[in-house]
mmCIF file of N, CA and C in Angstrom:
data_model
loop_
_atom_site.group_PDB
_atom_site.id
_atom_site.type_symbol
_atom_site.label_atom_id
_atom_site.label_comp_id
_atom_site.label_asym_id
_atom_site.label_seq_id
_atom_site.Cartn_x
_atom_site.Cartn_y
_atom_site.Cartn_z
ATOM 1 N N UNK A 1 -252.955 79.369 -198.406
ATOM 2 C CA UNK A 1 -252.330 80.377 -199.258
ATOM 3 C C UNK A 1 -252.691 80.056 -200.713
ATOM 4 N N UNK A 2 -252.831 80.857 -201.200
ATOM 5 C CA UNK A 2 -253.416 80.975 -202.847
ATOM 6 C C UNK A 2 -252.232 80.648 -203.922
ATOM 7 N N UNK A 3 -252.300 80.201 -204.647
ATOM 8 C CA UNK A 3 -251.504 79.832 -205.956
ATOM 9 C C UNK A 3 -251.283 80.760 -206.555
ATOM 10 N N UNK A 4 -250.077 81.935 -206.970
ATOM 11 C CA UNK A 4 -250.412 82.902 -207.852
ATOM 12 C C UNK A 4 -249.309 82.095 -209.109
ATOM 13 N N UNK A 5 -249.740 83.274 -210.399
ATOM 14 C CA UNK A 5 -248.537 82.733 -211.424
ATOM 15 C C UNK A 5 -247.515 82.842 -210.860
ATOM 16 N N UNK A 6 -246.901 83.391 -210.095
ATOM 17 C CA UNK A 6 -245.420 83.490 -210.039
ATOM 18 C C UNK A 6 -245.009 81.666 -209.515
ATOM 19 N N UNK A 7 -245.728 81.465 -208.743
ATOM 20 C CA UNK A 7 -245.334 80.053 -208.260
ATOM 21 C C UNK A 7 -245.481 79.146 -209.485
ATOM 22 N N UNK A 8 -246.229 79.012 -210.460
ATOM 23 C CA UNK A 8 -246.494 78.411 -211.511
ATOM 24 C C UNK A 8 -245.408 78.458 -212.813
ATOM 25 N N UNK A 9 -244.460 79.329 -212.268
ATOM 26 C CA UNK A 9 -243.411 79.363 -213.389
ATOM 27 C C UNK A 9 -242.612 78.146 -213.329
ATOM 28 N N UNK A 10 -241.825 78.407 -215.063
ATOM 29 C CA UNK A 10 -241.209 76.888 -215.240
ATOM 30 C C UNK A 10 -239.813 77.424 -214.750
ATOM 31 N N UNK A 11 -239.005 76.704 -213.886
ATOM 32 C CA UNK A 11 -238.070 76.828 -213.294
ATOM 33 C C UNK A 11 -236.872 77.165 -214.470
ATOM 34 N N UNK A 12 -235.958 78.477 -214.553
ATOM 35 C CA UNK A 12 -235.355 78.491 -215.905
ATOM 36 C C UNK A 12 -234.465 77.645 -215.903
ATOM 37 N N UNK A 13 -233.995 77.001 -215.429
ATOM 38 C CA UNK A 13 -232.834 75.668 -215.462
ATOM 39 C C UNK A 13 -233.518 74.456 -216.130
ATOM 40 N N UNK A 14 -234.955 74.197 -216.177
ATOM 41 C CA UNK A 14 -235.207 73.766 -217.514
ATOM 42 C C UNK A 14 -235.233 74.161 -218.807
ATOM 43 N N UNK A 15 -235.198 75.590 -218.962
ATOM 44 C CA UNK A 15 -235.791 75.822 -220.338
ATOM 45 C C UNK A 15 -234.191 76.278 -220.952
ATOM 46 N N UNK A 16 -233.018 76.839 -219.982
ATOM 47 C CA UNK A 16 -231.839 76.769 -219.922
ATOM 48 C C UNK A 16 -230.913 76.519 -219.356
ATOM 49 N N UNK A 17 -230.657 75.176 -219.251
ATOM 50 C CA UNK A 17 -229.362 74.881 -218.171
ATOM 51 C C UNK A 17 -228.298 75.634 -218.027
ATOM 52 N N UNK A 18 -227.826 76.794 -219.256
ATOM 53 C CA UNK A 18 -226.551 77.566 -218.454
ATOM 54 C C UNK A 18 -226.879 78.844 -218.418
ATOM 55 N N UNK A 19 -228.010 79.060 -218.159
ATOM 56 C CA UNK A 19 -228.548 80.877 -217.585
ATOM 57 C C UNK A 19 -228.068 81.410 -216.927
ATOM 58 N N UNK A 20 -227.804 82.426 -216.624
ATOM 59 C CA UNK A 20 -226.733 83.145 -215.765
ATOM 60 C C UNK A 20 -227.533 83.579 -214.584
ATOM 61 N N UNK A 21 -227.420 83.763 -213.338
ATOM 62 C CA UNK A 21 -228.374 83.951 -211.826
ATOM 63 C C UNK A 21 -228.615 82.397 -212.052
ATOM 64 N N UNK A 22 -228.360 81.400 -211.938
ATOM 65 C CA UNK A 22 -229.305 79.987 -211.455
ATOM 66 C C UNK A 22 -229.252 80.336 -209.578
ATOM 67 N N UNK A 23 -228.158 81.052 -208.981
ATOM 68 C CA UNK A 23 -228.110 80.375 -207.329
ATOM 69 C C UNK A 23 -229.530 81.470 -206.894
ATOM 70 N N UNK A 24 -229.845 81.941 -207.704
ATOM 71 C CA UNK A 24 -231.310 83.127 -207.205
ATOM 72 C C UNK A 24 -232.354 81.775 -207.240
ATOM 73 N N UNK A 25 -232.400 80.839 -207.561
ATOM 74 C CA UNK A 25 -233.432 80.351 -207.922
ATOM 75 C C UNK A 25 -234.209 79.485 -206.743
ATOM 76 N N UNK A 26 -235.863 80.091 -206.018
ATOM 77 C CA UNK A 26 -235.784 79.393 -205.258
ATOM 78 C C UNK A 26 -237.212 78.518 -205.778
ATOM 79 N N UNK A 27 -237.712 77.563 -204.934
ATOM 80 C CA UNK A 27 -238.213 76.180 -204.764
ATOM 81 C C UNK A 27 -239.615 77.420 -204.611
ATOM 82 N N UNK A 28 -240.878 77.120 -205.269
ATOM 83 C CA UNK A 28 -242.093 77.449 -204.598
ATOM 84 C C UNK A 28 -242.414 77.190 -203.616
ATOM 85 N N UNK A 29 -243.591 78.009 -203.170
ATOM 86 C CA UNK A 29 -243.673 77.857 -201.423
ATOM 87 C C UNK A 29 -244.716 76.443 -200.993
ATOM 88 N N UNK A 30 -244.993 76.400 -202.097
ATOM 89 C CA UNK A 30 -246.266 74.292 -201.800
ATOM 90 C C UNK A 30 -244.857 73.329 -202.363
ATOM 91 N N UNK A 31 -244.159 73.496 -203.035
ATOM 92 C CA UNK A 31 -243.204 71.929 -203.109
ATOM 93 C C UNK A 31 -242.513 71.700 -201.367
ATOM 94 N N UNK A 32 -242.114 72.629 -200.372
ATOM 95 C CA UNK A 32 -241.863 72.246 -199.535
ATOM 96 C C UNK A 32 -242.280 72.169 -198.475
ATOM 97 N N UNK A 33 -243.570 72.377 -198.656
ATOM 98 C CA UNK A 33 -245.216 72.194 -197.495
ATOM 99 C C UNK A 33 -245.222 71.245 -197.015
ATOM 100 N N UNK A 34 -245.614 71.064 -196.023
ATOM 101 C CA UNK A 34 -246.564 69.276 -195.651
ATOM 102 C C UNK A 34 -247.574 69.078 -195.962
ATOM 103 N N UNK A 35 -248.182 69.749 -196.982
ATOM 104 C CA UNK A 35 -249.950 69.551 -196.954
ATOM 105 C C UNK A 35 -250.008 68.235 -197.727
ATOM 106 N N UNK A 36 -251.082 67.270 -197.125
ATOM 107 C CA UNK A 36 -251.579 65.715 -197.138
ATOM 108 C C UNK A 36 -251.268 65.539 -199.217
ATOM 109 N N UNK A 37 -250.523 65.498 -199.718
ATOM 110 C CA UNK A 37 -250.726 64.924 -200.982
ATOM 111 C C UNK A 37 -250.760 63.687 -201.378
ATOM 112 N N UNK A 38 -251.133 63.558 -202.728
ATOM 113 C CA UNK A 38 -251.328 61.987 -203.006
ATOM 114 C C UNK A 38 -249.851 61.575 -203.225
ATOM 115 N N UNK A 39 -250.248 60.099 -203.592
ATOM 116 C CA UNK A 39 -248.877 59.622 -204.006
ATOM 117 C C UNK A 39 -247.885 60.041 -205.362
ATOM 118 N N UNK A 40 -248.811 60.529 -206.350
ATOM 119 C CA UNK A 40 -247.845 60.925 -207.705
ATOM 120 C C UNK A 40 -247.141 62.437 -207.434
ATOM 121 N N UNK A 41 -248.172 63.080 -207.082
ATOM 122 C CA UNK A 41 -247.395 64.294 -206.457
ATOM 123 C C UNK A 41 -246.474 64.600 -205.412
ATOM 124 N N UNK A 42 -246.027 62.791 -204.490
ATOM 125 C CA UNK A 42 -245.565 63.287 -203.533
ATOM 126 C C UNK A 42 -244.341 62.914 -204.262
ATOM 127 N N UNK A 43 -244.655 61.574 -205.080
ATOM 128 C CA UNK A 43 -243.487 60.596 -205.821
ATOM 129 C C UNK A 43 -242.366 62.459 -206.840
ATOM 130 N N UNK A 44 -243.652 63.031 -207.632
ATOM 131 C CA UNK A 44 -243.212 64.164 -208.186
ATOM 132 C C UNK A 44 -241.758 65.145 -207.620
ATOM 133 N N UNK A 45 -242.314 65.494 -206.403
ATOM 134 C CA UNK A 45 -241.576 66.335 -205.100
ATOM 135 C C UNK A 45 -240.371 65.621 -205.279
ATOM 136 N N UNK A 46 -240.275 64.262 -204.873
ATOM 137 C CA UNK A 46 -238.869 63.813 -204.649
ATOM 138 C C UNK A 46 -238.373 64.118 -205.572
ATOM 139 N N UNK A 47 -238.986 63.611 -207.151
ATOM 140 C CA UNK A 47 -238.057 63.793 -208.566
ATOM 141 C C UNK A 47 -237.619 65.213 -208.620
ATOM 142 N N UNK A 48 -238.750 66.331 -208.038
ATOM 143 C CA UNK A 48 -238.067 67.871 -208.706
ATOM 144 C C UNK A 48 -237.165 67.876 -207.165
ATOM 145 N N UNK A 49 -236.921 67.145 -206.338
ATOM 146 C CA UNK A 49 -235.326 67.776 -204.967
ATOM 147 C C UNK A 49 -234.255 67.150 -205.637
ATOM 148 N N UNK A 50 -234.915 65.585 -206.124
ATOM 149 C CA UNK A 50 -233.235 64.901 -206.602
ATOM 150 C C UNK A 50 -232.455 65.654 -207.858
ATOM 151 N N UNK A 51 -233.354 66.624 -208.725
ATOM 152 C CA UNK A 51 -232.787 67.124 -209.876
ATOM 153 C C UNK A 51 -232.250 68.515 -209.593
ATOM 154 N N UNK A 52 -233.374 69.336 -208.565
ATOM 155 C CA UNK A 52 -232.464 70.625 -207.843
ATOM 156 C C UNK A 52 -231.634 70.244 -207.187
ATOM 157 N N UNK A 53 -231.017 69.188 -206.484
ATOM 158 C CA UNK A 53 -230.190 68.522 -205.571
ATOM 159 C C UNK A 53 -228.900 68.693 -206.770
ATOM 160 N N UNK A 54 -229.084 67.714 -207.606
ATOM 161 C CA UNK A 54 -228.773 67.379 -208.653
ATOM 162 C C UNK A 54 -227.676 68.578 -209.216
ATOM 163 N N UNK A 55 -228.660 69.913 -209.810
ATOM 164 C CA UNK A 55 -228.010 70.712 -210.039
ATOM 165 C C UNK A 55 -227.372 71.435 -209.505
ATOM 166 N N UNK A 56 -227.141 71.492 -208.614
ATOM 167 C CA UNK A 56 -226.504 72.280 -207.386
ATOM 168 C C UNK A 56 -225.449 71.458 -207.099
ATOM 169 N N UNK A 57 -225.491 70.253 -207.540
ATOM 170 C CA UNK A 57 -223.820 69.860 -206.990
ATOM 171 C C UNK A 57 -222.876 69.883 -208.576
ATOM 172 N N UNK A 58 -223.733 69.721 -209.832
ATOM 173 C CA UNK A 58 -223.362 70.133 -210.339
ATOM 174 C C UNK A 58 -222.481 71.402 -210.898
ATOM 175 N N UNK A 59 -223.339 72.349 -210.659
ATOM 176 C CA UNK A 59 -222.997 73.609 -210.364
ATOM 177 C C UNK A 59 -221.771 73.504 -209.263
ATOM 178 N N UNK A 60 -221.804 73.310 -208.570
ATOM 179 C CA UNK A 60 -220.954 72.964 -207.178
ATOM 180 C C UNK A 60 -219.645 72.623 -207.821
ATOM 181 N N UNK A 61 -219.643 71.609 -208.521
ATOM 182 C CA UNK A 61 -218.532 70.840 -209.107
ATOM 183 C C UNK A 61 -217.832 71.532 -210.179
ATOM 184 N N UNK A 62 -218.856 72.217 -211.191
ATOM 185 C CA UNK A 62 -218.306 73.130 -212.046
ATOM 186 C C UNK A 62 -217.460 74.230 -211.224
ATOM 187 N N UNK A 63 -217.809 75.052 -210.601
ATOM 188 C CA UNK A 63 -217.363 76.138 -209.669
ATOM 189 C C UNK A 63 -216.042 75.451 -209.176
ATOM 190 N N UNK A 64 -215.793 74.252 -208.603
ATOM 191 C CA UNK A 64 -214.698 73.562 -208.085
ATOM 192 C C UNK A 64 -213.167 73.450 -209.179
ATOM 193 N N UNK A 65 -214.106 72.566 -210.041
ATOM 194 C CA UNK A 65 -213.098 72.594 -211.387
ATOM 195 C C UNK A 65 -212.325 73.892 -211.824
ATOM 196 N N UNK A 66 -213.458 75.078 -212.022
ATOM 197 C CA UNK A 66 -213.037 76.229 -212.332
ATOM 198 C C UNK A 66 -211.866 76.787 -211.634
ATOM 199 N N UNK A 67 -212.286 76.815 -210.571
ATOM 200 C CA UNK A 67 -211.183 77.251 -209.361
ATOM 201 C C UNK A 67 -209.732 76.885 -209.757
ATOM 202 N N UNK A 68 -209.703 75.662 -209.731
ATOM 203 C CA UNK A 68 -208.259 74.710 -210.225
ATOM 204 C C UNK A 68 -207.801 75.216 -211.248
ATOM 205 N N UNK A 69 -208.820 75.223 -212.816
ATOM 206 C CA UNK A 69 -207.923 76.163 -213.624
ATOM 207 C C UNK A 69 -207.566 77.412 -214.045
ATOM 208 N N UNK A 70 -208.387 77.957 -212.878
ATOM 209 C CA UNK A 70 -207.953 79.290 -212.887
ATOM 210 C C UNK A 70 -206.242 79.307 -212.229
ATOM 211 N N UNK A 71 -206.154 79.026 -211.194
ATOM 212 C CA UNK A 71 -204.608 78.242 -210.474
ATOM 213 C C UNK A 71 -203.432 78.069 -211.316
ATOM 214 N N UNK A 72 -204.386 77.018 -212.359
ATOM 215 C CA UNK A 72 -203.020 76.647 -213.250
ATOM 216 C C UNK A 72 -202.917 77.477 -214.466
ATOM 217 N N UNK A 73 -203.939 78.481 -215.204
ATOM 218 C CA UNK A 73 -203.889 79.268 -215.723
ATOM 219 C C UNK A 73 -202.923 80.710 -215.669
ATOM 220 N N UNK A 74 -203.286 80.848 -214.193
ATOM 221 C CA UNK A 74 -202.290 81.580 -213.496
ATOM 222 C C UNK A 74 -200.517 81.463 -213.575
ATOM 223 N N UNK A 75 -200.450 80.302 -213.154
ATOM 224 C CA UNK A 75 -198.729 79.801 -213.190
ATOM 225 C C UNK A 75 -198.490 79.661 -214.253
ATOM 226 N N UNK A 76 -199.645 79.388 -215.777
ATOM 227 C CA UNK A 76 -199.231 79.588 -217.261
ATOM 228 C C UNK A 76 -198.641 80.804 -217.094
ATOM 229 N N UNK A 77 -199.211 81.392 -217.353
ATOM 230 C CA UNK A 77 -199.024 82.946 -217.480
ATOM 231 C C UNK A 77 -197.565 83.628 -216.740
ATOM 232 N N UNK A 78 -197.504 83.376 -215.634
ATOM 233 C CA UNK A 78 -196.110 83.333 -215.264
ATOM 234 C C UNK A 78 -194.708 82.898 -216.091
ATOM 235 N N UNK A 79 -195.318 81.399 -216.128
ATOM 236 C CA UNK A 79 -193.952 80.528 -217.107
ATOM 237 C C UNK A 79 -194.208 81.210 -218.675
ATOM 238 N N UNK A 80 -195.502 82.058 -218.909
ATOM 239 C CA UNK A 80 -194.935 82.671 -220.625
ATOM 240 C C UNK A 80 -194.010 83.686 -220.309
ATOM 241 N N UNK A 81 -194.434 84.470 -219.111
ATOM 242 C CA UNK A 81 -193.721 85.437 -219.119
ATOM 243 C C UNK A 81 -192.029 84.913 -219.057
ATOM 244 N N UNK A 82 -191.703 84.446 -217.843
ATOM 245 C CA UNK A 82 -190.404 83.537 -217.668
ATOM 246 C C UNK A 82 -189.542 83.307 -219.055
ATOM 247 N N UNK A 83 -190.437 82.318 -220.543
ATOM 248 C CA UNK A 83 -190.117 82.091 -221.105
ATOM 249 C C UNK A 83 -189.770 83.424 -222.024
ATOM 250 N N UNK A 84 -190.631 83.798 -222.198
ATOM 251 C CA UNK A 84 -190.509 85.322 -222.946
ATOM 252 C C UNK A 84 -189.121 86.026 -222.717
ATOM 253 N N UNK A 85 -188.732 86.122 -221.106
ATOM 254 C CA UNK A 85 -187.575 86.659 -220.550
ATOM 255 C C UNK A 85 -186.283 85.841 -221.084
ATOM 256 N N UNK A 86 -186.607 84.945 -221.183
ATOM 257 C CA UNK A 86 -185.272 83.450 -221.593
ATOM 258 C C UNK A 86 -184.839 83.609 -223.361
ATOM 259 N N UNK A 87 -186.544 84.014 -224.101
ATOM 260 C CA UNK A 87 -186.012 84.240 -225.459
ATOM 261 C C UNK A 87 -184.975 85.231 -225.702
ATOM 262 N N UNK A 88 -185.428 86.536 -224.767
ATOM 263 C CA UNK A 88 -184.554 87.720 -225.313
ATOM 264 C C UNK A 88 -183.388 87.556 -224.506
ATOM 265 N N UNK A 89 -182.717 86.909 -223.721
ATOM 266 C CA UNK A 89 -181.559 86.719 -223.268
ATOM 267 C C UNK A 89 -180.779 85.485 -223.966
ATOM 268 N N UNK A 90 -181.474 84.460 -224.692
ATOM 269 C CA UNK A 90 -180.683 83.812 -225.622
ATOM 270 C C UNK A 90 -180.760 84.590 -227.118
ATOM 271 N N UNK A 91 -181.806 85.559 -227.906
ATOM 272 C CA UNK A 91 -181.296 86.234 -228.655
ATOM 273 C C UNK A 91 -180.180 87.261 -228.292
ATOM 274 N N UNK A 92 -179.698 87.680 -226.863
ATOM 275 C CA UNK A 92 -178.407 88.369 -227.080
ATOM 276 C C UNK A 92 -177.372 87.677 -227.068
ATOM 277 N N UNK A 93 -177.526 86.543 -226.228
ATOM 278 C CA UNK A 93 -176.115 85.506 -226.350
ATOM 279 C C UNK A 93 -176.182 85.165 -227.633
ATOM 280 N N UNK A 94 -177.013 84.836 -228.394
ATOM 281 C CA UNK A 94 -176.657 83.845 -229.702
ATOM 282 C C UNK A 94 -175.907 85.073 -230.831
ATOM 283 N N UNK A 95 -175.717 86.002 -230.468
ATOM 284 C CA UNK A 95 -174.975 87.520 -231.371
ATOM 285 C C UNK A 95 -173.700 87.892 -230.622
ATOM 286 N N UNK A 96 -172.480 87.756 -231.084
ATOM 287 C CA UNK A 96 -171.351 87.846 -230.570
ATOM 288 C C UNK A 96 -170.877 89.460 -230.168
ATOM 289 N N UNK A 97 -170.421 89.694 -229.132
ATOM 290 C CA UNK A 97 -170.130 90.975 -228.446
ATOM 291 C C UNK A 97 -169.687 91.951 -229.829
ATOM 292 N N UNK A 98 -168.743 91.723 -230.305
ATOM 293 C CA UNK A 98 -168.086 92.993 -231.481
ATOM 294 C C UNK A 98 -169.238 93.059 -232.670
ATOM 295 N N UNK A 99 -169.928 91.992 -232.881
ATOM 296 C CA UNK A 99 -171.054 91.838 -233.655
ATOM 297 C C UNK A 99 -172.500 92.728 -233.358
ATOM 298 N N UNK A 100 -172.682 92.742 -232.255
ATOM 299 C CA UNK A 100 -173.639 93.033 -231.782
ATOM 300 C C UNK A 100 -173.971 95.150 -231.630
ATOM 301 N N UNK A 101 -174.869 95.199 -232.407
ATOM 302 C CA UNK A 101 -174.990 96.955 -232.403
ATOM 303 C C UNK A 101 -175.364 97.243 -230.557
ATOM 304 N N UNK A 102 -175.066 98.460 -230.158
ATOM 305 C CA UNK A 102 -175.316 99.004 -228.770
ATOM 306 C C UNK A 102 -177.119 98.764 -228.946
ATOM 307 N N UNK A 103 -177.369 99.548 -229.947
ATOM 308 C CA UNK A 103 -178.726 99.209 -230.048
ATOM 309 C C UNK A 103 -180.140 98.320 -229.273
ATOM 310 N N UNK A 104 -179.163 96.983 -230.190
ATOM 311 C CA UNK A 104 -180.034 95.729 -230.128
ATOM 312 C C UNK A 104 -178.914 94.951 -228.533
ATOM 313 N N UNK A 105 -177.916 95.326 -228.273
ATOM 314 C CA UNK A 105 -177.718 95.293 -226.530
ATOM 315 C C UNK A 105 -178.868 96.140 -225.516
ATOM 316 N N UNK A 106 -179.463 96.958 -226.060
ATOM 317 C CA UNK A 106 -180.130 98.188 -224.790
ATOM 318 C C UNK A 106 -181.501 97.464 -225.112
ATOM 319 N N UNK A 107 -182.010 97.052 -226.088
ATOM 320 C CA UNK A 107 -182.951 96.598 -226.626
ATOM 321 C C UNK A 107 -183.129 95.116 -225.860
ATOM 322 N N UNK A 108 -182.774 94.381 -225.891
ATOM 323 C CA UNK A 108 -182.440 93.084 -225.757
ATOM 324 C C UNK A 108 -182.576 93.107 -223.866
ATOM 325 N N UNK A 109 -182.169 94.012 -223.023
ATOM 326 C CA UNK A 109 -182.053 93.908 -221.899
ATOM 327 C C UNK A 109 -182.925 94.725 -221.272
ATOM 328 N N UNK A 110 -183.857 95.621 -222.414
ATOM 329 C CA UNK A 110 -184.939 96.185 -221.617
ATOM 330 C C UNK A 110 -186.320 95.659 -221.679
ATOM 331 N N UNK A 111 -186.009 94.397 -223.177
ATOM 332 C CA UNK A 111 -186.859 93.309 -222.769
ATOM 333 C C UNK A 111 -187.057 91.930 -221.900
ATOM 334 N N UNK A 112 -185.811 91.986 -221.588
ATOM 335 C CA UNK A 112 -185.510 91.046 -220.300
ATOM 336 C C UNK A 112 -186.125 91.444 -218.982
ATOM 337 N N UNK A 113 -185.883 92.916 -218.680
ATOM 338 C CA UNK A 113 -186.479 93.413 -217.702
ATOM 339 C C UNK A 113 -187.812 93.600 -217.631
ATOM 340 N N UNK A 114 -188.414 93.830 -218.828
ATOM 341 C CA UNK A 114 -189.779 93.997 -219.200
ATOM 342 C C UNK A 114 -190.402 92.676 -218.652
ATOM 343 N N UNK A 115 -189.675 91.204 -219.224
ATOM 344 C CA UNK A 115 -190.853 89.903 -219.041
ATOM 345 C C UNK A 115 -190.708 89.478 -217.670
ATOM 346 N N UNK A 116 -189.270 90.087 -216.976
ATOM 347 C CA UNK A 116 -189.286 89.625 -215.748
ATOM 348 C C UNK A 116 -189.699 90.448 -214.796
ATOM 349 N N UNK A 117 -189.969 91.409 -214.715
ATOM 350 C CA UNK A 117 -190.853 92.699 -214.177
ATOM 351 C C UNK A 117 -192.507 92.282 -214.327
ATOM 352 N N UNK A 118 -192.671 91.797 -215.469
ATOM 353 C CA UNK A 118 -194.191 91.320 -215.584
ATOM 354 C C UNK A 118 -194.557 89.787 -214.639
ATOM 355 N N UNK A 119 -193.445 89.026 -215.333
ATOM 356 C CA UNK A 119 -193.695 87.624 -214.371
ATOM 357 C C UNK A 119 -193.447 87.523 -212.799
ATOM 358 N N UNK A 120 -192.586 88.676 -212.512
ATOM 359 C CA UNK A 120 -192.717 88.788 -210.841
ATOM 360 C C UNK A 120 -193.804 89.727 -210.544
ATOM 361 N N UNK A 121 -194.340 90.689 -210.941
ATOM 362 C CA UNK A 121 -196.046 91.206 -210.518
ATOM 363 C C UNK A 121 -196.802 89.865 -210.961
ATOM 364 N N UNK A 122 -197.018 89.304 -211.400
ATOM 365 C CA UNK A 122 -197.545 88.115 -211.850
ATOM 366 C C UNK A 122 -197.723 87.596 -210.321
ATOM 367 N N UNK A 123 -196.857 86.785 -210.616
ATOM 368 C CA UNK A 123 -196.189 85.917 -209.502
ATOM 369 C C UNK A 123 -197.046 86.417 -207.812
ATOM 370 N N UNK A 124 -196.556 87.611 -207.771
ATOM 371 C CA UNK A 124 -197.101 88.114 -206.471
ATOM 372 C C UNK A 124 -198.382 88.574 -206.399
ATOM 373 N N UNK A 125 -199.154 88.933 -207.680
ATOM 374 C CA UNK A 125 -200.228 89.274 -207.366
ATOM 375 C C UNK A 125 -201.217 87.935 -207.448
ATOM 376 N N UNK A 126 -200.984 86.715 -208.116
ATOM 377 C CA UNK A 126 -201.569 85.526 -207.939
ATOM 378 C C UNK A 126 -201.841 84.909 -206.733
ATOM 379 N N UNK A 127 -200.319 85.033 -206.108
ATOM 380 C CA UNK A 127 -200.246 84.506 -204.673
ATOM 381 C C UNK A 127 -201.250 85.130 -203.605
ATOM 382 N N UNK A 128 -201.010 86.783 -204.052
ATOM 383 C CA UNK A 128 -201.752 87.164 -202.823
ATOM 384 C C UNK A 128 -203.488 86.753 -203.308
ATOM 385 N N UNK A 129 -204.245 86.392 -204.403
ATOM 386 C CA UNK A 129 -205.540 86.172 -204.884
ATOM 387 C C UNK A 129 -205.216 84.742 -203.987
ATOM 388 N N UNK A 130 -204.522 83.908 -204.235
ATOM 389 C CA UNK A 130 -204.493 82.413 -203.345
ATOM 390 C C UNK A 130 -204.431 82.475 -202.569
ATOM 391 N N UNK A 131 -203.997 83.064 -202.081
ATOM 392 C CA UNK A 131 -203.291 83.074 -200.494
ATOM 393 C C UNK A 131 -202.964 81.888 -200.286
ATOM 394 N N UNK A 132 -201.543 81.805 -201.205
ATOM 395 C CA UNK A 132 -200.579 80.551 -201.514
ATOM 396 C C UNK A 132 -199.699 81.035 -202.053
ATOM 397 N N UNK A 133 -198.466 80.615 -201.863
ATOM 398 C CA UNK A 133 -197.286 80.217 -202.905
ATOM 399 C C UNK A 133 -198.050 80.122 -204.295
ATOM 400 N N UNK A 134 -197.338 80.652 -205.712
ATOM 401 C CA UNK A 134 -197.764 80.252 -206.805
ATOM 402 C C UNK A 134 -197.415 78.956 -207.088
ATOM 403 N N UNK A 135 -196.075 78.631 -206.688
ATOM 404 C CA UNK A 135 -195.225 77.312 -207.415
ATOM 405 C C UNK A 135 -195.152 77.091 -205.954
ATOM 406 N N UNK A 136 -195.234 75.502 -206.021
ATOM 407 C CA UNK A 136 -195.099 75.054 -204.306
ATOM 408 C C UNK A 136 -193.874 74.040 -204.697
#
């Protein structure tokens, strides 16, 4: 089989390690041949599997990590909401009943409902992306 340029390209994970498509990227069709080579080119072969090896568990590992904080990103987002719900229910307690306008009572409890309406869609729509409990 003939050598064309396309096989002769420089693999873009050298020229950019965080390019976007790297898992498209495949191996030319002579690095994984058997044809009789010498020793520097065969020594070569190993160096370019241990570094595609290499990057791929890298990659691998990044993807892993990610996962996790996406997880705990998630249950952030919950506990702001939570907290959010806790501010506007201690700004109505901290204002005494005869003190307090109807107003900032209707106000005060339709933002309570608001953060806890958000943090339970939260809540459930995380779980069902996990297919887990959010908080275990």
């Amino acid at each position: 089989k003939d050598i064309t340029d396309d096989d002769l390209k420089v693999v873009g994970d050298i020229t950019d390690e965080r390019r976007f498509g790297q898992r498209s990227d495949a191996l030319p069709w002579f690095w994984p041949s058997e044809i009789s080579i010498t020793q520097v080119v065969h020594e070569c072969r190993n160096v370019f599997y241990r570094v595609s090896w290499l990057r791929a568990k890298a990659r691998a590992s990044r993807w892993s990590e990610e996962f996790r904080l996406v997880g705990l990103e998630m249950e952030w987002t919950v506990n702001w909401f939570r907290c959010k719900e806790k501010e506007w229910k201690k700004r109505l307690g901290d204002v005494e009943d005869e003190e307090r306008p109807p107003g900032l009572d209707c106000y005060c409890h339709k933002q309570m409902a608001l953060w806890a309406s958000l943090a339970d869609q939260a809540e459930i729509k995380f779980s069902s992306l996990l297919d887990r409990p959010l908080f275990s």
